GROMACS .gro file of C-alpha atoms in nm:
model
  234
    1MET     CA    1   2.082   0.946  -4.104
    2ALA     CA    2   2.146   0.874  -3.736
    3LEU     CA    3   2.246   1.161  -3.517
    4ALA     CA    4   2.589   1.139  -3.357
    5THR     CA    5   2.577   1.083  -2.983
    6ARG     CA    6   2.791   1.285  -2.749
    7THR     CA    7   3.017   1.070  -2.538
    8ASP     CA    8   3.202   1.352  -2.366
    9ARG     CA    9   3.043   1.481  -2.051
   10ARG     CA   10   3.128   1.796  -1.867
   11PRO     CA   11   3.252   1.727  -1.515
   12SER     CA   12   3.010   1.806  -1.236
   13MET     CA   13   3.039   2.131  -1.043
   14THR     CA   14   3.147   1.936  -0.734
   15ARG     CA   15   3.428   1.767  -0.929
   16THR     CA   16   3.534   2.098  -1.084
   17ILE     CA   17   3.554   2.264  -0.743
   18TRP     CA   18   3.743   1.968  -0.592
   19ASP     CA   19   3.996   1.962  -0.877
   20SER     CA   20   4.084   2.328  -0.826
   21SER     CA   21   4.342   2.444  -0.572
   22VAL     CA   22   4.090   2.690  -0.428
   23GLY     CA   23   3.841   2.407  -0.379
   24LYS     CA   24   4.094   2.188  -0.200
   25LYS     CA   25   4.199   2.476   0.024
   26THR     CA   26   3.835   2.541   0.108
   27VAL     CA   27   3.785   2.174   0.197
   28MET     CA   28   4.095   2.194   0.418
   29ALA     CA   29   3.965   2.508   0.588
   30VAL     CA   30   3.614   2.378   0.658
   31SER     CA   31   3.730   2.033   0.772
   32GLY     CA   32   3.996   2.196   0.990
   33LEU     CA   33   3.739   2.418   1.160
   34ILE     CA   34   3.516   2.115   1.226
   35MET     CA   35   3.806   1.940   1.396
   36LEU     CA   36   3.898   2.255   1.586
   37LEU     CA   37   3.545   2.283   1.726
   38TYR     CA   38   3.564   1.922   1.838
   39LEU     CA   39   3.902   1.978   2.002
   40VAL     CA   40   3.773   2.270   2.208
   41VAL     CA   41   3.478   2.062   2.335
   42HIS     CA   42   3.703   1.759   2.390
   43MET     CA   43   3.951   1.964   2.592
   44LEU     CA   44   3.677   2.103   2.814
   45GLY     CA   45   3.549   1.751   2.873
   46ASN     CA   46   3.900   1.629   2.960
   47LEU     CA   47   3.931   1.894   3.230
   48LYS     CA   48   3.652   1.721   3.423
   49ILE     CA   49   3.916   1.476   3.535
   50PHE     CA   50   4.027   1.735   3.793
   51PHE     CA   51   3.686   1.702   3.963
   52GLY     CA   52   3.739   1.336   4.048
   53SER     CA   53   3.671   0.991   3.905
   54GLY     CA   54   3.294   1.009   3.962
   55GLU     CA   55   3.256   1.330   3.761
   56PHE     CA   56   3.484   1.214   3.480
   57ASN     CA   57   3.330   0.866   3.449
   58HIS     CA   58   2.982   1.017   3.451
   59TYR     CA   59   3.083   1.249   3.168
   60ALA     CA   60   3.222   0.955   2.968
   61HIS     CA   61   2.895   0.765   3.021
   62TRP     CA   62   2.689   1.070   2.920
   63LEU     CA   63   2.873   1.084   2.586
   64ARG     CA   64   2.728   0.743   2.508
   65THR     CA   65   2.373   0.833   2.605
   66ILE     CA   66   2.339   1.166   2.419
   67GLY     CA   67   2.001   1.187   2.248
   68GLU     CA   68   1.833   0.903   2.437
   69PRO     CA   69   1.563   0.784   2.412
   70PHE     CA   70   1.528   0.925   2.058
   71LEU     CA   71   1.871   0.787   1.967
   72HIS     CA   72   1.994   0.448   2.074
   73TYR     CA   73   2.293   0.398   2.304
   74GLU     CA   74   2.614   0.537   2.145
   75TRP     CA   75   2.440   0.645   1.824
   76ALA     CA   76   2.521   1.013   1.878
   77LEU     CA   77   2.879   0.924   1.964
   78TRP     CA   78   2.914   0.723   1.643
   79ILE     CA   79   2.766   1.008   1.440
   80ILE     CA   80   3.032   1.237   1.588
   81ARG     CA   81   3.302   0.981   1.508
   82VAL     CA   82   3.189   0.945   1.147
   83VAL     CA   83   3.182   1.323   1.095
   84LEU     CA   84   3.528   1.354   1.247
   85LEU     CA   85   3.664   1.068   1.036
   86ALA     CA   86   3.527   1.233   0.722
   87ALA     CA   87   3.684   1.565   0.827
   88VAL     CA   88   4.022   1.402   0.895
   89VAL     CA   89   4.022   1.214   0.561
   90ALA     CA   90   3.915   1.525   0.367
   91HIS     CA   91   4.174   1.739   0.545
   92ALA     CA   92   4.459   1.493   0.495
   93THR     CA   93   4.370   1.420   0.131
   94SER     CA   94   4.347   1.789   0.044
   95ALA     CA   95   4.676   1.863   0.220
   96TYR     CA   96   4.856   1.578   0.040
   97GLN     CA   97   4.723   1.668  -0.305
   98LEU     CA   98   4.799   2.037  -0.260
   99SER     CA   99   5.150   1.947  -0.147
  100ARG     CA  100   5.207   1.727  -0.453
  101ARG     CA  101   5.065   1.998  -0.679
  102ASP     CA  102   5.297   2.254  -0.523
  103ILE     CA  103   5.601   2.029  -0.576
  104LYS     CA  104   5.512   1.967  -0.942
  105ALA     CA  105   5.466   2.338  -1.001
  106ARG     CA  106   5.814   2.410  -0.861
  107PRO     CA  107   6.036   2.117  -0.967
  108SER     CA  108   6.359   2.313  -0.932
  109LYS     CA  109   6.495   2.492  -0.631
  110TYR     CA  110   6.463   2.865  -0.604
  111VAL     CA  111   6.764   3.063  -0.725
  112HIS     CA  112   6.710   3.314  -0.447
  113LYS     CA  113   6.616   3.207  -0.098
  114ARG     CA  114   6.255   3.262  -0.004
  115PRO     CA  115   6.172   3.472   0.304
  116ARG     CA  116   6.208   3.264   0.615
  117ALA     CA  117   5.868   3.134   0.724
  118SER     CA  118   5.755   3.093   1.082
  119TYR     CA  119   5.834   2.773   1.269
  120ALA     CA  120   5.467   2.672   1.263
  121THR     CA  121   5.446   2.722   0.885
  122ARG     CA  122   5.759   2.518   0.817
  123THR     CA  123   5.641   2.231   1.037
  124MET     CA  124   5.277   2.211   0.922
  125ARG     CA  125   5.335   1.898   0.718
  126TRP     CA  126   5.535   1.718   0.984
  127GLY     CA  127   5.287   1.835   1.245
  128GLY     CA  128   5.004   1.684   1.044
  129ILE     CA  129   5.186   1.351   1.021
  130ILE     CA  130   5.259   1.352   1.395
  131LEU     CA  131   4.895   1.426   1.476
  132GLY     CA  132   4.774   1.157   1.236
  133LEU     CA  133   4.993   0.894   1.403
  134PHE     CA  134   4.888   1.021   1.746
  135ILE     CA  135   4.518   0.985   1.665
  136VAL     CA  136   4.573   0.618   1.581
  137TRP     CA  137   4.772   0.560   1.902
  138HIS     CA  138   4.522   0.754   2.113
  139ILE     CA  139   4.231   0.543   1.989
  140LEU     CA  140   4.421   0.218   2.043
  141ASP     CA  141   4.522   0.336   2.390
  142LEU     CA  142   4.210   0.487   2.548
  143THR     CA  143   3.923   0.374   2.324
  144THR     CA  144   3.991   0.013   2.229
  145GLY     CA  145   4.267  -0.057   2.484
  146THR     CA  146   4.467  -0.249   2.223
  147VAL     CA  147   4.803  -0.099   2.328
  148HIS     CA  148   4.700  -0.043   2.690
  149PRO     CA  149   4.793  -0.349   2.901
  150GLY     CA  150   4.587  -0.246   3.207
  151PHE     CA  151   4.286  -0.117   3.014
  152GLU     CA  152   3.951  -0.162   3.192
  153SER     CA  153   3.632  -0.108   2.994
  154GLY     CA  154   3.394   0.133   3.166
  155ARG     CA  155   3.667   0.294   3.381
  156PRO     CA  156   3.795   0.588   3.172
  157TYR     CA  157   3.932   0.777   3.472
  158GLN     CA  158   4.157   0.490   3.576
  159ASN     CA  159   4.263   0.427   3.217
  160VAL     CA  160   4.375   0.789   3.178
  161VAL     CA  161   4.569   0.775   3.505
  162ASP     CA  162   4.735   0.449   3.397
  163THR     CA  163   4.840   0.596   3.062
  164PHE     CA  164   4.997   0.906   3.214
  165SER     CA  165   5.169   0.704   3.484
  166THR     CA  166   5.411   0.583   3.215
  167TRP     CA  167   5.694   0.793   3.075
  168TYR     CA  168   5.621   0.697   2.715
  169GLY     CA  169   5.252   0.783   2.751
  170ASN     CA  170   5.345   1.131   2.870
  171VAL     CA  171   5.608   1.184   2.600
  172ILE     CA  172   5.380   1.078   2.315
  173TYR     CA  173   5.090   1.288   2.439
  174ILE     CA  174   5.287   1.604   2.520
  175VAL     CA  175   5.480   1.600   2.191
  176ALA     CA  176   5.153   1.555   2.001
  177MET     CA  177   4.986   1.841   2.190
  178LEU     CA  178   5.278   2.074   2.117
  179ALA     CA  179   5.242   1.983   1.749
  180LEU     CA  180   4.868   2.047   1.782
  181GLY     CA  181   4.932   2.396   1.917
  182LEU     CA  182   5.155   2.488   1.624
  183HIS     CA  183   4.914   2.331   1.377
  184THR     CA  184   4.618   2.518   1.526
  185ARG     CA  185   4.800   2.851   1.528
  186HIS     CA  186   4.887   2.840   1.160
  187GLY     CA  187   4.582   2.641   1.050
  188PHE     CA  188   4.325   2.879   1.197
  189TRP     CA  189   4.496   3.175   1.032
  190SER     CA  190   4.515   2.995   0.695
  191ALA     CA  191   4.150   2.889   0.716
  192ALA     CA  192   4.042   3.248   0.782
  193GLN     CA  193   4.234   3.369   0.477
  194THR     CA  194   4.099   3.089   0.255
  195LEU     CA  195   3.739   3.160   0.355
  196GLY     CA  196   3.783   3.531   0.293
  197VAL     CA  197   3.743   3.638   0.654
  198GLY     CA  198   4.077   3.817   0.671
  199SER     CA  199   4.122   4.187   0.598
  200ARG     CA  200   4.357   4.467   0.696
  201THR     CA  201   4.138   4.562   0.990
  202ARG     CA  202   4.070   4.206   1.106
  203ASP     CA  203   4.410   4.043   1.055
  204ARG     CA  204   4.543   4.147   1.397
  205ILE     CA  205   4.231   4.013   1.569
  206LEU     CA  206   4.249   3.686   1.375
  207LYS     CA  207   4.616   3.639   1.464
  208THR     CA  208   4.535   3.701   1.830
  209ILE     CA  209   4.251   3.448   1.820
  210ALA     CA  210   4.481   3.194   1.652
  211ASN     CA  211   4.749   3.242   1.919
  212VAL     CA  212   4.499   3.224   2.207
  213LEU     CA  213   4.331   2.912   2.067
  214ALA     CA  214   4.667   2.740   2.020
  215LEU     CA  215   4.779   2.830   2.372
  216VAL     CA  216   4.452   2.733   2.541
  217LEU     CA  217   4.431   2.397   2.362
  218THR     CA  218   4.796   2.313   2.430
  219VAL     CA  219   4.784   2.407   2.798
  220GLY     CA  220   4.440   2.252   2.848
  221PHE     CA  221   4.534   1.914   2.701
  222ILE     CA  222   4.881   1.900   2.858
  223SER     CA  223   4.739   1.986   3.202
  224VAL     CA  224   4.593   1.633   3.225
  225PRO     CA  225   4.923   1.437   3.208
  226VAL     CA  226   5.088   1.706   3.423
  227GLY     CA  227   4.809   1.659   3.677
  228VAL     CA  228   4.876   1.285   3.689
  229MET     CA  229   5.255   1.330   3.708
  230THR     CA  230   5.228   1.576   3.996
  231GLY     CA  231   4.977   1.364   4.187
  232LEU     CA  232   4.696   1.616   4.154
  233VAL     CA  233   4.505   1.347   3.963
  234SER     CA  234   4.544   0.997   4.102
   0.00000   0.00000   0.00000
């Protein structure tokens, strides 16, 4: 008599973790911290523009030669891009699925009003959409030059000045950076809670770090278009 074969397989641990709300929140937290680390480094690099075109263009060239001669030209930069793309996709996918899960769990409106959340909390979803659209525009503007009429390959300093010499370039960038500040403030705090870092004694410190990070990133990034508008960078 032939033995019956089992056709049902238990899902893998990775799939089980991903399917859980805790797993998705953890993915959001880790991917968010990866992007946050990149943003801090990116902001510091952007500030080199205040030291002149030579310094800024040299920095842009250095990004493409990291790891040489072990790595080929731009390999390190592409590795960074792939990691960031994976982080963005994981972050956005987790956020969307958690949002849909939350809506399904609460199909009807609350009878009693919920406590009023902070402005950053209530705008996290819209902030994420704004930042997603900005990333696409930013790449098309200063990386590929697709939407940048005067784009010149190999002249990043001049390209930045050209972008922030237009009113729409300034508006798009500043609005996105304000959204980034709010997103960072709430996101860092949420990530700390998800990863179990928060506690009664550390909550005040974590909130302070979240506020300082949000402020530094916002001011640091916005200082570049302000520098161009005021003639400090030209």
